[in-house]
mmCIF file of N, CA, C and O in Angstrom:
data_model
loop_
_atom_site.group_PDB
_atom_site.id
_atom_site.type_symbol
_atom_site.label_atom_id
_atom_site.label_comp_id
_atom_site.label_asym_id
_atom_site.label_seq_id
_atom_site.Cartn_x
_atom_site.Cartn_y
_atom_site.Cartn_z
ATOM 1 N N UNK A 1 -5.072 -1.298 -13.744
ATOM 2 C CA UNK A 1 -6.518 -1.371 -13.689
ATOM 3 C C UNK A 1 -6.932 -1.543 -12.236
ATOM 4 O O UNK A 1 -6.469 -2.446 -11.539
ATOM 5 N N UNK A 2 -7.890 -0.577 -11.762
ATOM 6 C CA UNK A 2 -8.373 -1.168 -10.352
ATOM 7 C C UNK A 2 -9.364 -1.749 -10.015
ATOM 8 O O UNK A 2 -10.533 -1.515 -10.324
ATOM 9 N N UNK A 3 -8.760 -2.875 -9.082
ATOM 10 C CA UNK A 3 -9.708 -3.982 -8.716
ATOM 11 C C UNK A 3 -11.508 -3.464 -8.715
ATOM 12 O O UNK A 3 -11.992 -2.457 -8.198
ATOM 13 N N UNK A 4 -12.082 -4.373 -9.356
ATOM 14 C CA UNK A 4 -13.764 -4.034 -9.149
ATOM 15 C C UNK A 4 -14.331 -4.420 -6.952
ATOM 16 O O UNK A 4 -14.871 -3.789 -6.044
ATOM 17 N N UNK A 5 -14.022 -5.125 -7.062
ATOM 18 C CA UNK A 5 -14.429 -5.911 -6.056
ATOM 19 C C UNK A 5 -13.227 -5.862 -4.449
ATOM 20 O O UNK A 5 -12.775 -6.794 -3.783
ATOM 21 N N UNK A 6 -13.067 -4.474 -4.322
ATOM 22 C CA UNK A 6 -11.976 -4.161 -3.170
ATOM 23 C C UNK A 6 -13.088 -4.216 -2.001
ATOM 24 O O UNK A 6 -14.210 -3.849 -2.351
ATOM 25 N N UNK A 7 -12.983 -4.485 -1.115
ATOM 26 C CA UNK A 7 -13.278 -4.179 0.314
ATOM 27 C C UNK A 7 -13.221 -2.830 1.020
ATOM 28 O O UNK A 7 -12.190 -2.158 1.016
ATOM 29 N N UNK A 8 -14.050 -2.543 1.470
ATOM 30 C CA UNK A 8 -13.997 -1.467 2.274
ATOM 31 C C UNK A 8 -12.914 -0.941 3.390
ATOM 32 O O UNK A 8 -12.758 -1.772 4.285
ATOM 33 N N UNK A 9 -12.380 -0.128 3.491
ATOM 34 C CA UNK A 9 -11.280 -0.017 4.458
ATOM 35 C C UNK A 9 -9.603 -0.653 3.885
ATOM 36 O O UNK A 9 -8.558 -1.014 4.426
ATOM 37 N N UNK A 10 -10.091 -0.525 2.603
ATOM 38 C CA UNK A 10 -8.794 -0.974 1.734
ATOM 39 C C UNK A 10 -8.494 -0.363 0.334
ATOM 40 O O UNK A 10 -9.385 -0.081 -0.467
ATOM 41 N N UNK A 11 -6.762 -0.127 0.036
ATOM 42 C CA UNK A 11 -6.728 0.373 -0.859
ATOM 43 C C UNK A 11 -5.814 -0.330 -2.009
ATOM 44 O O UNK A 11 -4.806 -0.933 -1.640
ATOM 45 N N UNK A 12 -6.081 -0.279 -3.145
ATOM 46 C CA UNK A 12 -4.841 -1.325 -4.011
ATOM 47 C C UNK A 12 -3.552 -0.485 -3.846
ATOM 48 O O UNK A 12 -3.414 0.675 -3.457
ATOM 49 N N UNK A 13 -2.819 -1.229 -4.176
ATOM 50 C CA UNK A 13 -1.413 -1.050 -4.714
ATOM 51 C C UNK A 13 -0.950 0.255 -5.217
ATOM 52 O O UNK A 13 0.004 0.945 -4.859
ATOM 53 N N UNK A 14 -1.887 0.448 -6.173
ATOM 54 C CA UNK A 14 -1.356 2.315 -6.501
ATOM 55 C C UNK A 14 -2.060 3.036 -6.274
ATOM 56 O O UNK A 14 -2.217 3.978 -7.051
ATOM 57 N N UNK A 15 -3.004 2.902 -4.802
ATOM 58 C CA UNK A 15 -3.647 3.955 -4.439
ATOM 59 C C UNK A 15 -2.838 4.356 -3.199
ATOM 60 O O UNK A 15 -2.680 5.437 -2.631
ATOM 61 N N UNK A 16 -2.336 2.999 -2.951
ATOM 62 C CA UNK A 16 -1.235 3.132 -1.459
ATOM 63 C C UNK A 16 0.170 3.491 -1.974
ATOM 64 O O UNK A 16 0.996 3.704 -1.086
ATOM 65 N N UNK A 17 0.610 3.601 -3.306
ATOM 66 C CA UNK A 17 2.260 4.003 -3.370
ATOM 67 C C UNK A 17 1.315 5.660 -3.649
ATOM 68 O O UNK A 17 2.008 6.599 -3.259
ATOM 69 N N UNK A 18 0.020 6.085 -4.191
ATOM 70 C CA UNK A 18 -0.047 7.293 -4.254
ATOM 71 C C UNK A 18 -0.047 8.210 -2.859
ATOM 72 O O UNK A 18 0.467 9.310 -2.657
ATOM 73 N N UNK A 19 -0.742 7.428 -2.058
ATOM 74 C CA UNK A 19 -0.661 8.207 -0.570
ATOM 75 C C UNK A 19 0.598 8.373 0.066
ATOM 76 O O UNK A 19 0.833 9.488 0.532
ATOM 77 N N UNK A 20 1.630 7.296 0.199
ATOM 78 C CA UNK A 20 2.820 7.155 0.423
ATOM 79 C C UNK A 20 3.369 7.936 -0.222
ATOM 80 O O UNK A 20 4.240 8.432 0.492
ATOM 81 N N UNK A 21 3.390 8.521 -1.544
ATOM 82 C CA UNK A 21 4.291 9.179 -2.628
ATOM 83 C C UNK A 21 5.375 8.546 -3.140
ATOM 84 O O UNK A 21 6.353 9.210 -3.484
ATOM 85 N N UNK A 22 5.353 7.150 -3.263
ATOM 86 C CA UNK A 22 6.141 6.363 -4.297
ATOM 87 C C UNK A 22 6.221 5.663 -5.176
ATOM 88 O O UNK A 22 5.685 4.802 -4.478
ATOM 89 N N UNK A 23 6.366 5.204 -6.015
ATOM 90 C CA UNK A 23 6.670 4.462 -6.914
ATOM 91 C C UNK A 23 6.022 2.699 -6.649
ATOM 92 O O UNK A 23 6.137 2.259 -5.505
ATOM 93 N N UNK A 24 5.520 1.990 -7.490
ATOM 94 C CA UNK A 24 5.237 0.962 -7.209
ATOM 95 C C UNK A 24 6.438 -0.529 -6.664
ATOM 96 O O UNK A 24 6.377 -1.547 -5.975
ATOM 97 N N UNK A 25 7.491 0.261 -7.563
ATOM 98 C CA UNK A 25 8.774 -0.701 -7.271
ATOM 99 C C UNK A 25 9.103 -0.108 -5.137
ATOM 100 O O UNK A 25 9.266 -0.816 -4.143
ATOM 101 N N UNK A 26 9.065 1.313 -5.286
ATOM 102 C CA UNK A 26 9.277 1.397 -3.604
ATOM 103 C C UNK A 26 8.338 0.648 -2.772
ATOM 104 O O UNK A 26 8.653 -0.220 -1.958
ATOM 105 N N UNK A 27 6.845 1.164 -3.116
ATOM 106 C CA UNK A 27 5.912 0.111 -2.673
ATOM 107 C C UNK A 27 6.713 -1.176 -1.921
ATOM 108 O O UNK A 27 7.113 -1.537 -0.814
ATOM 109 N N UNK A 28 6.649 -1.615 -3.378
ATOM 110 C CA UNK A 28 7.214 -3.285 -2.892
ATOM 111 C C UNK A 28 8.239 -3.489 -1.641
ATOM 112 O O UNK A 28 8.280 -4.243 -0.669
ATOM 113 N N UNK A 29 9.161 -2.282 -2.233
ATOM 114 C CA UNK A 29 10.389 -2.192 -1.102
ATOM 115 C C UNK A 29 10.170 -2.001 0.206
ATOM 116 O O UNK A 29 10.935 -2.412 1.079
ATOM 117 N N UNK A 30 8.799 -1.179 0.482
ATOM 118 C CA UNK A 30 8.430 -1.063 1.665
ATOM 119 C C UNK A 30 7.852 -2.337 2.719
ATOM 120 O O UNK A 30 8.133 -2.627 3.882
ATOM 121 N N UNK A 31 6.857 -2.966 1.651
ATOM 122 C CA UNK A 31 6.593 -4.555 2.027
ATOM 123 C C UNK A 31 7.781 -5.076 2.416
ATOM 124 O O UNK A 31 7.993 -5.182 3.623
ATOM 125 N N UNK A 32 8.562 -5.405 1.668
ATOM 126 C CA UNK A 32 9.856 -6.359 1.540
ATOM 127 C C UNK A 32 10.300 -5.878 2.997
ATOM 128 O O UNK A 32 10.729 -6.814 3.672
ATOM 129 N N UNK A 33 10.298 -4.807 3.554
ATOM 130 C CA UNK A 33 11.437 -4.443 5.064
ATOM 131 C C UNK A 33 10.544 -4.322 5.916
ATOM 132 O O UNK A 33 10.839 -3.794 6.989
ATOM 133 N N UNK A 34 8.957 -4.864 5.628
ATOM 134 C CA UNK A 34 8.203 -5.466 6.871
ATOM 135 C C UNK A 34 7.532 -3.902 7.829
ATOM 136 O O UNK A 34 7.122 -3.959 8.989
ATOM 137 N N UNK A 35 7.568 -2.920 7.174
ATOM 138 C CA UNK A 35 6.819 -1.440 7.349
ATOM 139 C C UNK A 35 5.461 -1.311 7.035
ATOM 140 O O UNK A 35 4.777 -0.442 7.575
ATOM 141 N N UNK A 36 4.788 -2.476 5.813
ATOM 142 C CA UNK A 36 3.368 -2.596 5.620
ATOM 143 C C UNK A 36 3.266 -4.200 4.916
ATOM 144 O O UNK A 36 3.924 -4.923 4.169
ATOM 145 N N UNK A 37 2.258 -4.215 5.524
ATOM 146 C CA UNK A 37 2.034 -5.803 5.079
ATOM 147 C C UNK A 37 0.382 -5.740 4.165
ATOM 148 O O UNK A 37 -0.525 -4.908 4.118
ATOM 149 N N UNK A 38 0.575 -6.826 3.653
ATOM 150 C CA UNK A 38 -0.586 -6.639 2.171
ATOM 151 C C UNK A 38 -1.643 -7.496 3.509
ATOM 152 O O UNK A 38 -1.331 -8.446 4.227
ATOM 153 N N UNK A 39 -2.904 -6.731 3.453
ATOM 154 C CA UNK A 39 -4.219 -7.626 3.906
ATOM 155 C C UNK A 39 -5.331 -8.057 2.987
ATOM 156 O O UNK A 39 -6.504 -8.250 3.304
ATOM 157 N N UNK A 40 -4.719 -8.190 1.671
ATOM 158 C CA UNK A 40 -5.743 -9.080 1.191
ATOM 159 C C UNK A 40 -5.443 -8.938 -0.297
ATOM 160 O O UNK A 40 -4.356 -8.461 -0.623
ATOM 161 N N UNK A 41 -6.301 -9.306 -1.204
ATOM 162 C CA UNK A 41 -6.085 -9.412 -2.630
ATOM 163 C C UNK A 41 -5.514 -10.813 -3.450
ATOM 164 O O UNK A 41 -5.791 -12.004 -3.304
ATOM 165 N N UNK A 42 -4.544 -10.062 -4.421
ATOM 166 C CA UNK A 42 -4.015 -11.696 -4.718
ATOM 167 C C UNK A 42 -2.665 -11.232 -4.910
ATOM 168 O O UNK A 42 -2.349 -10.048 -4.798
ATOM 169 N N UNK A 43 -1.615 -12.459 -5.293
ATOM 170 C CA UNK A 43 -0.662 -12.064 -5.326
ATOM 171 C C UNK A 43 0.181 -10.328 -6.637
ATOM 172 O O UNK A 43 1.027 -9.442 -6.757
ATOM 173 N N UNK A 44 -1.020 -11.043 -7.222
ATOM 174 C CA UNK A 44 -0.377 -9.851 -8.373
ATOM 175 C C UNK A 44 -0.924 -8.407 -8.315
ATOM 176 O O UNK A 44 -0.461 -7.435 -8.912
ATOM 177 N N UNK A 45 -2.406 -8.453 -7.169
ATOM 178 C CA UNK A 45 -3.136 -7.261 -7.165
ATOM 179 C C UNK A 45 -3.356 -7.491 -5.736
ATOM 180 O O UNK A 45 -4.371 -8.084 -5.372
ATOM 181 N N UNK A 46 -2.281 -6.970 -4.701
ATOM 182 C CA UNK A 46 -2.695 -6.513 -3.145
ATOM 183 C C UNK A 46 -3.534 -5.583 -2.962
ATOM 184 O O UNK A 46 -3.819 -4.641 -3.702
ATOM 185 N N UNK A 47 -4.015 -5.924 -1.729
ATOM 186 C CA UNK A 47 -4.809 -4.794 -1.126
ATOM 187 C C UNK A 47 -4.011 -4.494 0.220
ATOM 188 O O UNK A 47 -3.299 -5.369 0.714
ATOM 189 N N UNK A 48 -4.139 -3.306 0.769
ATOM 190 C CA UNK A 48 -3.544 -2.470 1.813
ATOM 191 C C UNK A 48 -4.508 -2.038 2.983
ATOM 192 O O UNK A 48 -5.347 -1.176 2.721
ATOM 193 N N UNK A 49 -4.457 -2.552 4.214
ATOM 194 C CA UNK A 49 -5.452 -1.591 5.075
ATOM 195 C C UNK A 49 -5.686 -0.125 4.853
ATOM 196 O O UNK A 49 -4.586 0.191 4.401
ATOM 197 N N UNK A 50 -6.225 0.710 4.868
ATOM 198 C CA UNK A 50 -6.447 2.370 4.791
ATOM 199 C C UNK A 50 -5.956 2.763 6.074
ATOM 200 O O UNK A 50 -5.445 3.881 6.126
ATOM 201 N N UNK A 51 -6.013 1.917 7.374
ATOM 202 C CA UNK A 51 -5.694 2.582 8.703
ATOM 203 C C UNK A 51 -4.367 2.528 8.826
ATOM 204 O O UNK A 51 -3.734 3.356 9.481
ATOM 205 N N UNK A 52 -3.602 1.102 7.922
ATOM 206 C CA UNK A 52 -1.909 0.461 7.985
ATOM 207 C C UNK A 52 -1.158 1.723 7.421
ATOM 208 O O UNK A 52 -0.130 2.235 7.866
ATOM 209 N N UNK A 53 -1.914 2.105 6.336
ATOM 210 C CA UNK A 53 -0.996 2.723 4.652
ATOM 211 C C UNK A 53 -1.123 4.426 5.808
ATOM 212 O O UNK A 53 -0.129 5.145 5.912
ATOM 213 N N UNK A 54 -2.265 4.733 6.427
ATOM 214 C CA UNK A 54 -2.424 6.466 6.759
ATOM 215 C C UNK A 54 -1.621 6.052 8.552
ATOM 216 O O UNK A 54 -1.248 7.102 9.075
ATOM 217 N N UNK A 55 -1.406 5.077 9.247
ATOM 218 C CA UNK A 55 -0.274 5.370 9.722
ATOM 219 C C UNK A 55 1.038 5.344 9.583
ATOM 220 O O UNK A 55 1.820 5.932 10.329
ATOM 221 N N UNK A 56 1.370 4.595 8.527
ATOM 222 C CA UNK A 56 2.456 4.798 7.893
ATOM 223 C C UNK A 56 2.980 5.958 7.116
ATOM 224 O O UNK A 56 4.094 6.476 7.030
ATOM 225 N N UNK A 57 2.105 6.140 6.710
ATOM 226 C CA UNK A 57 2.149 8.155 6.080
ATOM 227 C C UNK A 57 2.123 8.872 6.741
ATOM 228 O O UNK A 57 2.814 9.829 6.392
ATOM 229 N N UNK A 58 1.501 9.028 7.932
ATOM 230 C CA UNK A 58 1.921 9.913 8.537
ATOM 231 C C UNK A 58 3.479 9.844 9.867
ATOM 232 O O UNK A 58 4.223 10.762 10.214
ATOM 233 N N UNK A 59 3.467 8.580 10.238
ATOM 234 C CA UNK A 59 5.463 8.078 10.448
ATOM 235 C C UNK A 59 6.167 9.126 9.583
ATOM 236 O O UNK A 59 6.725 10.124 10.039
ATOM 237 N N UNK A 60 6.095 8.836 8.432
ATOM 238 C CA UNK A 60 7.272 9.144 7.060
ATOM 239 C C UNK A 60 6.904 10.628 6.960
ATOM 240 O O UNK A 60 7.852 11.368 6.697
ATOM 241 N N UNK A 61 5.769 11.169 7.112
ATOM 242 C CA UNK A 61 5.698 12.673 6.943
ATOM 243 C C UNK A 61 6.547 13.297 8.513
ATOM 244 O O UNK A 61 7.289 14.271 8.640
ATOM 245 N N UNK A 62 6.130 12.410 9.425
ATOM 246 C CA UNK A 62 6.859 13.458 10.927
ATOM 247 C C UNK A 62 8.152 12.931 10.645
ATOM 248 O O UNK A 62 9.134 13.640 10.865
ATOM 249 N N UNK A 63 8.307 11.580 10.106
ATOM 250 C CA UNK A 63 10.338 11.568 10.236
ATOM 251 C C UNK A 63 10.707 12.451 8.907
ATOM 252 O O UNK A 63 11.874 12.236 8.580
ATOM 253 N N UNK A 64 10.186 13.184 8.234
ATOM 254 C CA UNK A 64 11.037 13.727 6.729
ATOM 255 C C UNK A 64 11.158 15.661 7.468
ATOM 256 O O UNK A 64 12.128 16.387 7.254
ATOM 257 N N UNK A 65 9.800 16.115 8.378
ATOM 258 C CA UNK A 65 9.383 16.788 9.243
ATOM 259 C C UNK A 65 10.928 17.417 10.247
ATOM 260 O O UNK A 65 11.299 18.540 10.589
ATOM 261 N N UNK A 66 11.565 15.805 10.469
ATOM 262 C CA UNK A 66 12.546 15.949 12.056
ATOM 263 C C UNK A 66 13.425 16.401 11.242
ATOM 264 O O UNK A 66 14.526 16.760 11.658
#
């Protein structure tokens, strides 16, 4: 379900494994090795910067690219 009350310049959890193209369990995995960090929400429903998650997508698109 997505959050009613997100902030601007932020995206939940499976709007950011959708941009990324993964899975919610990778998600996590990505947090966990310190590549994106959650800016807000709660523990069970993060939120993601939009500027953190689209430079990180585009990293992973030029390293899959090389």
């Amino acid at each position: 379900m997505e959050q009613q009350n997100l902030r601007p310049g932020h995206l939940t959890a499976h709007q950011t494994a959708r941009v990324l193209g993964v899975t919610l369990a990778g998600l996590r995995s990505i947090v966990h090795r310190g590549q994106l960090t959650r800016s807000g929400g709660s523990p069970r429903q993060p939120w993601y910067a939009a500027s953190d998650v689209a430079a990180l997508a585009a990293k992973r698109t030029g390293r899959a690219a090389a």
